[in-house]
XYZ file of C-alpha atoms in Angstrom:
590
model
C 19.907 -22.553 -55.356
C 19.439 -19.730 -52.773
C 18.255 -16.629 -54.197
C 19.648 -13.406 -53.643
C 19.886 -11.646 -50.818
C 19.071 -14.777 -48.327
C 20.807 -15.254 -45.592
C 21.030 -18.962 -43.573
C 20.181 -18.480 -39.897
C 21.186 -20.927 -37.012
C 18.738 -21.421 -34.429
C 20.176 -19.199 -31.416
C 21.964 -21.502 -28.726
C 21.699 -20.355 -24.769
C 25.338 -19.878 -23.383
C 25.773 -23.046 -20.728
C 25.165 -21.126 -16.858
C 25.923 -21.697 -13.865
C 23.447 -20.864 -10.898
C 25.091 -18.876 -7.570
C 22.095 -19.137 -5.938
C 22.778 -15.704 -4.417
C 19.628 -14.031 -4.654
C 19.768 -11.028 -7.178
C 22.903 -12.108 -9.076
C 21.304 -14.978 -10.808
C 18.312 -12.445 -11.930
C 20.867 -10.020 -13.144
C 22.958 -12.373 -14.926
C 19.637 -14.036 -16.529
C 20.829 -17.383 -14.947
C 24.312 -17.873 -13.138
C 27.714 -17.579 -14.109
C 28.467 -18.555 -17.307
C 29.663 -22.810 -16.889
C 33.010 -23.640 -17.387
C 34.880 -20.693 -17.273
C 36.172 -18.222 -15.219
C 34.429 -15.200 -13.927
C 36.775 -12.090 -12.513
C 35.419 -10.506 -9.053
C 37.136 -7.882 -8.599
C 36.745 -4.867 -5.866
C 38.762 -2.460 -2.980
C 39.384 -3.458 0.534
C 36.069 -4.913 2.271
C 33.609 -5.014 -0.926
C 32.624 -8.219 -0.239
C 34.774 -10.603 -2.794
C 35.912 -13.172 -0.449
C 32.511 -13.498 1.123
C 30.776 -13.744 -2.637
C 33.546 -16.324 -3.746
C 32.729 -18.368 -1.022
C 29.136 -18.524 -1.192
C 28.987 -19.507 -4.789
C 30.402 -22.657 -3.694
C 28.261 -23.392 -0.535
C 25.314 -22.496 -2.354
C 26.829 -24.818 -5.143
C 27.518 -27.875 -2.977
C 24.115 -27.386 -0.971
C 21.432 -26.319 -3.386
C 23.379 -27.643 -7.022
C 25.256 -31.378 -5.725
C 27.867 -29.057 -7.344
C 31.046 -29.773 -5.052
C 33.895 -26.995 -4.740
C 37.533 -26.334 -4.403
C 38.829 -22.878 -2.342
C 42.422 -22.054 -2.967
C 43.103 -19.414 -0.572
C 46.575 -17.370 -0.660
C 45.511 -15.128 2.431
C 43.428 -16.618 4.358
C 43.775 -19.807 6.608
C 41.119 -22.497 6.529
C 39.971 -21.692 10.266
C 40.450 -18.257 9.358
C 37.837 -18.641 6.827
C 35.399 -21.273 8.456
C 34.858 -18.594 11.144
C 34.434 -15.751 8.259
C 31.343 -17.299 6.457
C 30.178 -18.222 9.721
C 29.250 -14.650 10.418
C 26.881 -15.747 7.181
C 24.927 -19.053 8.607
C 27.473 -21.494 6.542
C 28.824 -24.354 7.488
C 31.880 -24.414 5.927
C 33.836 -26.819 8.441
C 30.628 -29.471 7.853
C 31.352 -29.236 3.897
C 34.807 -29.822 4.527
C 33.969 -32.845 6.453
C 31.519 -34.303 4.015
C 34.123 -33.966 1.053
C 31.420 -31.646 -0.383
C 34.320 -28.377 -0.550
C 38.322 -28.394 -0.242
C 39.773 -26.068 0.934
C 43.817 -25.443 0.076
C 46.346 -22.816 1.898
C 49.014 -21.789 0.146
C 51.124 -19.351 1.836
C 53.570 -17.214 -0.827
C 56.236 -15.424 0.817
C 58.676 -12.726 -1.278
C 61.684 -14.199 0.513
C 60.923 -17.729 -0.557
C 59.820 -16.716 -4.200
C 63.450 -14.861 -4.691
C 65.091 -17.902 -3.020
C 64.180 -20.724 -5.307
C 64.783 -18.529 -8.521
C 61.967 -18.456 -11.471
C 58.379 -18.256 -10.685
C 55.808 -20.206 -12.350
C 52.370 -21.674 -11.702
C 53.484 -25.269 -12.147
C 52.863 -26.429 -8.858
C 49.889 -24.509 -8.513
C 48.212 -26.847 -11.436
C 49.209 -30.111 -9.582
C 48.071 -28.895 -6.512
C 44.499 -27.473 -7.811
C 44.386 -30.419 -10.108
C 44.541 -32.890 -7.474
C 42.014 -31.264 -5.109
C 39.699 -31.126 -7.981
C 39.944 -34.642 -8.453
C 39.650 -35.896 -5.147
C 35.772 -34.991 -4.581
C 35.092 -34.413 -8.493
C 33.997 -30.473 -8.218
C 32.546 -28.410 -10.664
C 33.391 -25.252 -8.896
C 36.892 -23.512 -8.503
C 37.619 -19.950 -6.146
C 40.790 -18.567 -6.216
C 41.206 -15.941 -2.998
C 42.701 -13.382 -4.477
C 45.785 -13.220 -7.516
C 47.286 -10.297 -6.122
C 48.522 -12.563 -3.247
C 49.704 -14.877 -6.071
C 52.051 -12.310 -8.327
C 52.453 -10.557 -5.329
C 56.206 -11.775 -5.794
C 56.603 -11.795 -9.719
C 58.686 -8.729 -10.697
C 58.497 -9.421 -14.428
C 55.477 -8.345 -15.629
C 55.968 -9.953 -19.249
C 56.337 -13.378 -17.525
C 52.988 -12.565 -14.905
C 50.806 -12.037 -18.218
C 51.569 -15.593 -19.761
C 51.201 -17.091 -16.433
C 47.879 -15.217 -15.769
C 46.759 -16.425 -19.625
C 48.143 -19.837 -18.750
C 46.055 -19.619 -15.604
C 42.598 -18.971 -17.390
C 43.131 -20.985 -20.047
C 44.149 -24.113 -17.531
C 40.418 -23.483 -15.999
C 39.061 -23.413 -19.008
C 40.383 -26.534 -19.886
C 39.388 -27.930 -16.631
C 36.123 -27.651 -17.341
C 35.243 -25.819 -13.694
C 33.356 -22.746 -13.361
C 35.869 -20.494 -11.604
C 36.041 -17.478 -9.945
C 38.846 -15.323 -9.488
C 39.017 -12.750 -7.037
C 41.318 -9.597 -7.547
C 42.035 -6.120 -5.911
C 40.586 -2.896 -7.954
C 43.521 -1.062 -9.589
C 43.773 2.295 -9.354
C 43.390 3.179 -13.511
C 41.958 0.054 -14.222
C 39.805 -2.714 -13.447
C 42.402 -5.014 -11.180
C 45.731 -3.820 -10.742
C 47.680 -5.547 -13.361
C 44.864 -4.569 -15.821
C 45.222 -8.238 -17.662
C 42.662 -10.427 -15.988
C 39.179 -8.243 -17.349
C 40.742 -9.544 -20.552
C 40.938 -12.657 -20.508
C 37.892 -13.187 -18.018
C 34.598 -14.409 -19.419
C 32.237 -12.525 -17.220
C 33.825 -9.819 -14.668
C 31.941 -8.406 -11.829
C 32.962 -5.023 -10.354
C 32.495 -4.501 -6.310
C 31.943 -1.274 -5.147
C 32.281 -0.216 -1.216
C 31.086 3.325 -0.914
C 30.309 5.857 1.856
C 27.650 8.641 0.905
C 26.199 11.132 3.624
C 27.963 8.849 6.205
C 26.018 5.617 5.059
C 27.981 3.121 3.727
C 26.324 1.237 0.429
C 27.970 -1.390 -1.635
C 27.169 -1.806 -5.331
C 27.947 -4.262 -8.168
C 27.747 -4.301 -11.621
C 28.336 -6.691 -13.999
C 31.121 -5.189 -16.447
C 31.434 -7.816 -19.217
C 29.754 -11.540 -20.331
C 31.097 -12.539 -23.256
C 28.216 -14.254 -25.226
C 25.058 -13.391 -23.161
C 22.984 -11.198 -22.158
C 22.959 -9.406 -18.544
C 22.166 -6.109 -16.551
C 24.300 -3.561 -17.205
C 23.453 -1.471 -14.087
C 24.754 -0.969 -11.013
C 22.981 -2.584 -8.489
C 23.169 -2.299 -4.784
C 23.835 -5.380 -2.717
C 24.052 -5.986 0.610
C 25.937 -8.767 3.200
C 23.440 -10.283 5.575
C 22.715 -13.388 8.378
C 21.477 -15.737 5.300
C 24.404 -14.458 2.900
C 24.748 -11.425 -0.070
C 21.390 -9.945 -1.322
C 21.910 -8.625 -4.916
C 18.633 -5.518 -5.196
C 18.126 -4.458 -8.584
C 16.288 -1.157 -8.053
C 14.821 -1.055 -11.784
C 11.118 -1.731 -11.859
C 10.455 -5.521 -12.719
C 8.166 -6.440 -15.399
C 4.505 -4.741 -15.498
C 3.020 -8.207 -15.067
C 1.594 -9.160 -11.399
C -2.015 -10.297 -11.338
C -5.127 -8.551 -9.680
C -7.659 -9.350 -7.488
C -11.423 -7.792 -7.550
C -11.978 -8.713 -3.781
C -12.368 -5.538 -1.756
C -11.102 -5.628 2.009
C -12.785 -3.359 5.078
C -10.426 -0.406 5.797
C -11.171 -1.085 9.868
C -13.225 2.367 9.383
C -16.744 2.470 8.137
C -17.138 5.775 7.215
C -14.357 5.621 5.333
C -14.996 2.437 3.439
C -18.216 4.156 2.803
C -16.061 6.608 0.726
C -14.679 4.313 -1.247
C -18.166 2.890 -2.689
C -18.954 0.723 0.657
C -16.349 -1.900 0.005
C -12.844 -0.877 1.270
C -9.185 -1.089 -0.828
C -8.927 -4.077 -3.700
C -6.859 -6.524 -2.097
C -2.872 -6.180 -3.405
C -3.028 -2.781 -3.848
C -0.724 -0.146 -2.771
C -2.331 2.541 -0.743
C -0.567 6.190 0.254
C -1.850 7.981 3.336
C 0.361 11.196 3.521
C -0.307 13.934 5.725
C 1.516 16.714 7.844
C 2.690 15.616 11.840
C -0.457 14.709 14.106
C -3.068 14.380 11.511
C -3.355 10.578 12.309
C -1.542 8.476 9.738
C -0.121 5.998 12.344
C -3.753 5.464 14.221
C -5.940 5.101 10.511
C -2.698 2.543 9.919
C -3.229 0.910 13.223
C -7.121 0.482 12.800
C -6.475 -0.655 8.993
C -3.940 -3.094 10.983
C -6.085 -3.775 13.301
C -8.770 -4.804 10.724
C -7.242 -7.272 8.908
C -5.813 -9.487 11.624
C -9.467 -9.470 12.919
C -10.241 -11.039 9.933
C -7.637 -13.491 10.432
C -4.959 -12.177 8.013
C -1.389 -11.739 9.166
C -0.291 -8.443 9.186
C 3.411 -6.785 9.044
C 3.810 -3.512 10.312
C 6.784 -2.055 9.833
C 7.835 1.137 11.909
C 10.851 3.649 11.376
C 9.457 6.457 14.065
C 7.795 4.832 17.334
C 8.592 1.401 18.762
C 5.993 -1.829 18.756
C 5.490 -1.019 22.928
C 4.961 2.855 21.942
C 2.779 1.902 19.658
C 0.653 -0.097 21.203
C 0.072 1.911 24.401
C -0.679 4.866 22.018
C -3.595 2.999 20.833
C -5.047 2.657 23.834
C -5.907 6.299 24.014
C -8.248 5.398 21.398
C -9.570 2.143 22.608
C -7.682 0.011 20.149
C -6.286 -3.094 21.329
C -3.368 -4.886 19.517
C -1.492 -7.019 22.125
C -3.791 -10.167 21.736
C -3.527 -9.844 17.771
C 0.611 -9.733 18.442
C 0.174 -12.520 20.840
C -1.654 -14.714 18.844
C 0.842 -14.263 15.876
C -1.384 -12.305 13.749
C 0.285 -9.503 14.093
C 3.988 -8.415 13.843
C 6.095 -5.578 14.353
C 9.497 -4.395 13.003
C 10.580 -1.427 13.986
C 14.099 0.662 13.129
C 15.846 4.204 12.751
C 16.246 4.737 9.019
C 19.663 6.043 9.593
C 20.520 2.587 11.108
C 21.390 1.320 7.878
C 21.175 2.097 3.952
C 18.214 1.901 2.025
C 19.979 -1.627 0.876
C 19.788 -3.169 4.028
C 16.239 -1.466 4.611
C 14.973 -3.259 1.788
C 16.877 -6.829 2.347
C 15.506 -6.562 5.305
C 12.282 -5.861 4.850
C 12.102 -8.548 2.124
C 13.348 -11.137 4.840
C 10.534 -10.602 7.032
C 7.975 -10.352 4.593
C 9.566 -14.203 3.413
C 9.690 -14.867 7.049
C 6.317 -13.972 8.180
C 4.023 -14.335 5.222
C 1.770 -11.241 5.671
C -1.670 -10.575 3.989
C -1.141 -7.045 4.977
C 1.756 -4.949 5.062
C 2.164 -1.492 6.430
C 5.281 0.672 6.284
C 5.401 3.697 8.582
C 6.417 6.619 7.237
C 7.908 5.566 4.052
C 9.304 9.127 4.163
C 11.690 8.470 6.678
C 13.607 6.074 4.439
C 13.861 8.614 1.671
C 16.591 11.061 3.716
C 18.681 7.538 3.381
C 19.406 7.765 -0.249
C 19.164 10.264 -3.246
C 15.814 10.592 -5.125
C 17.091 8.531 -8.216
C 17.527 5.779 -5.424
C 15.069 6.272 -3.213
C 12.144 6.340 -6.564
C 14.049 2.997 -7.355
C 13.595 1.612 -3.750
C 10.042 2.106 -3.395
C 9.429 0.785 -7.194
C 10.914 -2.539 -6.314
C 9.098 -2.862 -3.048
C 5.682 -2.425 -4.561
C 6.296 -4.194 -7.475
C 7.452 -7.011 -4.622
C 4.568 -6.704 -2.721
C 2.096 -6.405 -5.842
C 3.995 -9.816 -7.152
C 2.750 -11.305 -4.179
C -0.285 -9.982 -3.794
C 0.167 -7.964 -0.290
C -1.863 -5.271 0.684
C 0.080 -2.503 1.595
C -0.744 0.660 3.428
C 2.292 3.187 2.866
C 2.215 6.542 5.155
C 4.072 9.439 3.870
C 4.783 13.086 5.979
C 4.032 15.792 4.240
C 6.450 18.539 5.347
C 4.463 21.640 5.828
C 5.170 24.667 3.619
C 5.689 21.960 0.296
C 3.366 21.880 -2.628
C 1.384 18.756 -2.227
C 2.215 17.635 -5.526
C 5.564 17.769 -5.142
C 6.360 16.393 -2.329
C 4.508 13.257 -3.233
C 5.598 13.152 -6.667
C 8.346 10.217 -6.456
C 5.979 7.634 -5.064
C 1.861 9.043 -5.762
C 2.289 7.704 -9.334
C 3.259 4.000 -8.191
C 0.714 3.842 -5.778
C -3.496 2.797 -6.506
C -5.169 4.700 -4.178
C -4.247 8.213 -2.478
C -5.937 9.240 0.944
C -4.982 13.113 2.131
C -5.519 13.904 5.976
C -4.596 17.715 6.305
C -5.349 20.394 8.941
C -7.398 23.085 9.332
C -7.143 26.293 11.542
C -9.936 28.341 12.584
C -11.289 29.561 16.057
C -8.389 29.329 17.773
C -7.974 25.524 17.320
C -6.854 23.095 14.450
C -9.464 20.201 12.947
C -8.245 17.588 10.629
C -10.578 16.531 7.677
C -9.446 13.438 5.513
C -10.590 12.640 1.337
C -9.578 10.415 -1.431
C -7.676 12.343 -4.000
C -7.764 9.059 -6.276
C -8.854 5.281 -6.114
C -7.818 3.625 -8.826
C -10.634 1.145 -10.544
C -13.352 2.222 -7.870
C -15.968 4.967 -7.824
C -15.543 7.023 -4.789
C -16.324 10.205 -2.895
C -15.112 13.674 -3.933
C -16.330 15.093 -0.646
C -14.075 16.681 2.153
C -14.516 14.781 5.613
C -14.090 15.834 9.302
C -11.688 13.257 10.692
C -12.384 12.540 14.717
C -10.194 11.030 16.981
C -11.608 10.188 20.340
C -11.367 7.849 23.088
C -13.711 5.564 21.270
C -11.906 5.509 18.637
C -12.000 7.700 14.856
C -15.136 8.798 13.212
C -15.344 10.329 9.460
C -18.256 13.041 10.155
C -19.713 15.372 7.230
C -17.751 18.385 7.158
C -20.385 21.900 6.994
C -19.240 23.286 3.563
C -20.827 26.415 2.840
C -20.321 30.025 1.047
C -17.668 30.639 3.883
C -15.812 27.357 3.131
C -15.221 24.299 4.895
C -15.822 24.483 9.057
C -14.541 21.977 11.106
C -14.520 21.538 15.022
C -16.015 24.238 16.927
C -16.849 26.357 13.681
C -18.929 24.029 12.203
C -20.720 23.151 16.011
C -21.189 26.843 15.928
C -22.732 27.199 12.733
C -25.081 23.910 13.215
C -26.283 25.525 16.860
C -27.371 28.523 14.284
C -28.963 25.921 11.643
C -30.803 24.190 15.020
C -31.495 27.351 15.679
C -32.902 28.542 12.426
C -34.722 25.527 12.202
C -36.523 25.566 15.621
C -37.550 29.594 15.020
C -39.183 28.050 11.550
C -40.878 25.375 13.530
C -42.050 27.685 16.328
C -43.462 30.090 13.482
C -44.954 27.235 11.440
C -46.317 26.069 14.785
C -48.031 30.140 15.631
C -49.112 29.944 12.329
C -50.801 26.503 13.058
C -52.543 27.925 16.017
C -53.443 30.992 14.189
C -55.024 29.622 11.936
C -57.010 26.510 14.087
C -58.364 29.623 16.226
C -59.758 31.123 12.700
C -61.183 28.385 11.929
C -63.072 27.636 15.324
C -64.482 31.191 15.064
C -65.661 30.382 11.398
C -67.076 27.018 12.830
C -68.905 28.691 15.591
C -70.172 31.270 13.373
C -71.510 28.835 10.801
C -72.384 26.883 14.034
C -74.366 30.449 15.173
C -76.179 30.596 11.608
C -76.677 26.869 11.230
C -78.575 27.722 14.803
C -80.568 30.567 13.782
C -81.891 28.427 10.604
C -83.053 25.913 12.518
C -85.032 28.642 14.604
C -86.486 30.596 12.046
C -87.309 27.043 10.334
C -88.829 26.325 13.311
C -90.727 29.156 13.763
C -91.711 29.288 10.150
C -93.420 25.711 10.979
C -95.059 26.790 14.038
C -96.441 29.587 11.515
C -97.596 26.594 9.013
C -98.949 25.406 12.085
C -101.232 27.966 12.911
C -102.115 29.101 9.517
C -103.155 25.509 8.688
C -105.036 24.960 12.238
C -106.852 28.690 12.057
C -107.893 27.682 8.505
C -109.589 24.446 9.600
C -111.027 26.143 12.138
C -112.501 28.921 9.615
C -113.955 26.143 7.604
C -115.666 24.479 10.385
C -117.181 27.340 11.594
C -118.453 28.197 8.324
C -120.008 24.356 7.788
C -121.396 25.202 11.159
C -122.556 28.845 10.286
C -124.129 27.579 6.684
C -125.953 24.803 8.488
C -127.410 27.112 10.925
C -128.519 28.863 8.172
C -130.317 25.946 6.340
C -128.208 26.346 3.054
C -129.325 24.695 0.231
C -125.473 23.630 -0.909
C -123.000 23.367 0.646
C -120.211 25.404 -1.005
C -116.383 24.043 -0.525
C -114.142 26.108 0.668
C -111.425 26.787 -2.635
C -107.703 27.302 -1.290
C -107.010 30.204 -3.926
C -109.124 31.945 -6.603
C -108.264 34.841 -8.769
C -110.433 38.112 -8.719
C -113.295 38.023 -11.811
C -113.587 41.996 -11.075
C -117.451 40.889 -10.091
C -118.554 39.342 -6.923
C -120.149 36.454 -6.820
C -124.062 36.172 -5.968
C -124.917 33.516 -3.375
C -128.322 31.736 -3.634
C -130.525 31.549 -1.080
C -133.438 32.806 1.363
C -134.262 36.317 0.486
């Protein structure tokens, strides 16, 4: 017995898709088209339906073994064999290897009103045998409008058009349908959104004279799918679907540090250089040297061996390259040797679309380590900020997917708040470098610092940033009580330190002498006294001398005197004796 309030729950089934292999749509739609039914494209004038119909079945007969059937009602076969051409397909070669059929049927008004009632019987045997005859999964029909073109009863046009889908359905081929955009609604007879599984709007529009084309999916009956609209673009290879939200917050990281082709700067940034995937800004104002610290990063990494893609919006790869020169920076044997590549274009060439496509293309293409994109700011006049935030979010979640280094350069128009003119892209990117300009003297100096480095202790201190013929140099920058000097200012101002410094030695060194003359004058005066010492020692012993030699003498002559005298005893002569007050009686002849 269940108990209250339970409820049974089927495991959730995936609807049954089918793949375009069109790159973008598949992402969007979470896995193709949905199998076995039919799917309503429908668009104005030069959107891009025919083109999109037709690639979901060469896509489907070369990458799927899925062959296809094209009923055309506008179009002739050679008509559109040269079309998708344009695109790198080989329709004719399908044809040929029974891998796509491709049906005419031309409808005329004058035909339609001569044989009386219109239906879509012969339409049925006619699709129904092509489908048969190579077995295909895949139906296009190019477009209805050319169809009912002819059908002035609308009540007998909406059961054929349900008779239509429900025919496909019954099929068993993924279809799609191709329609013109009505002016109120969806397609013009405002039926076929109805009774469509999935319908995909085409949009064709022209903003600041750059044309863009959009699509967004409108309806999917029983799945999931991005409701945006997303911009898409027509290429060499085929349509390029560019969802421009973020995707998910999931790329992995690396903890290897590469060389910034500077060694001063790397110094900076704790001795090590950039982590290797990251996404780097350099912004500045015009000629602080964004394109030469790109160039020497550049330059770096294909020494190393890593390919590196530099992509250029201002200057052209030969302008480039002979600019570097100045500086002593070689890069034709790196672009010779394949190391290094350049891709240069105006931004106004194209829309941000195509920018991107393209961009994506050669990055496919070329397989860089290192990427550099110079100025990113040029591609933001393309497109609005909402679309220009959304371009650069996809390209370095792109490049952070694949774990590219990339070095984006950014112009900092003078007059703007720093923060806000960096604001759309500072907060995507993992490490910030500032080069900026300073006036003083009569002359401007540019100093460069790290205003953030995500994961990495680094310096706080403002540099002086030299460019020279042998190439750039990150010098200490004099910061004192009257601020930061650069250039001349700060040459001035370490003549006065030298200056300062040599006065201080050349005192200390007076002082020295000074003092070494004292101290010879106290040496020869001890030298003096030490002298007369010795002589009055001297003479004091020559006194000793004479005092002990007169006294010997006095004692022999008395000896002599007493024995001359016949005394009885000879009385020694005493050194000292102290006074008795009486003097003493000597014995002898009277």
């Amino acid at each position: 017995m269940k108990t209250k309030g339970a409820k049974s729950r089927a495991p959730a089934t995936r609807l049954p898709k089918c793949p375009t292999g069109i790159q973008g749509l598949d992402e969007i739609t979470d896995g193709g088209l949905p199998r076995g039914r039919p799917t309503l494209v429908c668009g104005g004038a030069g959107c891009g339906k025919t083109l999109l119909a037709a690639e979901f079945l060469v896509r489907g007969a070369v990458q799927f073994d899925e062959p296809g059937v094209l009923m055309a009602f506008e179009e002739t076969e050679k008509e559109l064999e040269a079309n998708v051409a344009s695109l790198g397909f080989d329709l004719e070669g399908l044809v040929k290897r029974k891998k796509i059929v491709i049906d005419y049927i031309h409808v005329e008004p004058s035909e339609v009103q001569e044989s009386g009632d219109y239906d879509l019987e012969g339409l049925f045997v006619r699709l129904n045998h092509a489908i048969d005859s190579i077995g295909a999964k895949r139906v296009v029909l190019d477009t209805l409008e050319a169809l009912f073109a002819c059908l002035p009863n609308e009540t007998i046009l909406r059961a054929e058009l349900r008779r239509l889908f429900r025919w496909l359905k019954d099929k068993g081929v993924t279809a799609v349908i191709t329609a013109e955009r009505g002016r109120e609604t969806l397609t013009r007879h405002g039926l076929e959104e109805y009774v469509s599984d999935c319908v995909i709007v085409l949009d064709h529009r022209v903003t600041n004279q750059i044309a863009t084309r959009h699509l967004r999916v409108v309806k999917y009956r029983g799945a999931l799918h991005g409701t945006n609209e997303f911009p898409f673009l027509i290429g060499d290879t085929g349509i390029s679907v560019l969802p421009i939200t973020s995707l998910g917050l999931n790329h992995k990281t690396s903890s290897e540090r590469i060389a910034t082709g500077i060694p001063r700067l790397d110094a900076m940034l704790g001795g090590k250089g950039f982590f290797r995937g990251s996404s780097i800004l350099l912004t500045g104002t015009p000629g602080t040297g964004k394109t030469i610290v790109s160039a020497n990063f550049a330059h770096a990494a294909a020494r190393r061996g890593e390919r590196v893609l530099f992509f250029s919006f201002e200057e052209s790869p030969d302008q480039i390259i002979r600019n570097m020169h100045s500086i002593g920076l070689h890069l034709e044997p790196l672009v010779k040797s394949n190391l290094l590549r350049f891709h240069s274009a105006r931004p106004s060439l194209y829309g941000l679309e195509m920018h991107l496509a393209t961009m994506f293309k050669e990055i496919v293409t070329f397989q860089p380590q290192v990427v550099v994109i110079d100025p990113i700011t040029s591609l933001m006049d393309v497109g609005s900020d909402y679309e220009c935030r959304g371009m650069v979010t996809r390209l370095v979640d792109y490049l952070k997917a694949r774990q590219i280094t990339t070095l984006f350069t950014s112009l900092t128009q003078g007059g703007h708040a720093l923060q806000q003119s960096e604001a759309s892209m500072s907060s995507l990117m993992d490490s910030w470098l500032l080069l900026q300009d300073f006036e003083g003297n009569g002359e401007r100096n540019r100093v460069l610092y790290v205003l953030k480095a995500r994961g990495m202790s680094h310096s706080n201190q403002v540099r002086e940033f030299l460019i020279s013929d042998r190439g750039i140099d990150v010098v200490d920058a004099y910061i004192g009580a009257s601020g930061v000097l650069t250039g001349s200012a700060r040459a001035a101002q370490g003549a006065l330190e030298k200056a300062a410094v040599l006065t201080s030695q050349q005192e200390a060194a007076r002082r020295k002498r000074e003092l070494e003359r004292r101290r010879e004058a106290i040496e020869r005066q001890i030298g003096g006294l030490r002298s007369d010492y010795e002589n009055e020692t001297m003479e004091l012993r020559r006194i000793d001398e004479q005092v002990g030699t007169s006294t010997l003498m006095l004692t022999s002559e008395r000896a002599a005197s007493g024995r001359l005298r016949q005394a009885d005893v000879s009385v020694p002569v005493k050194a000292k004796s102290k006074p008795t007050g009486k003097p003493k009686q000597v014995k002898g002849n009277s």
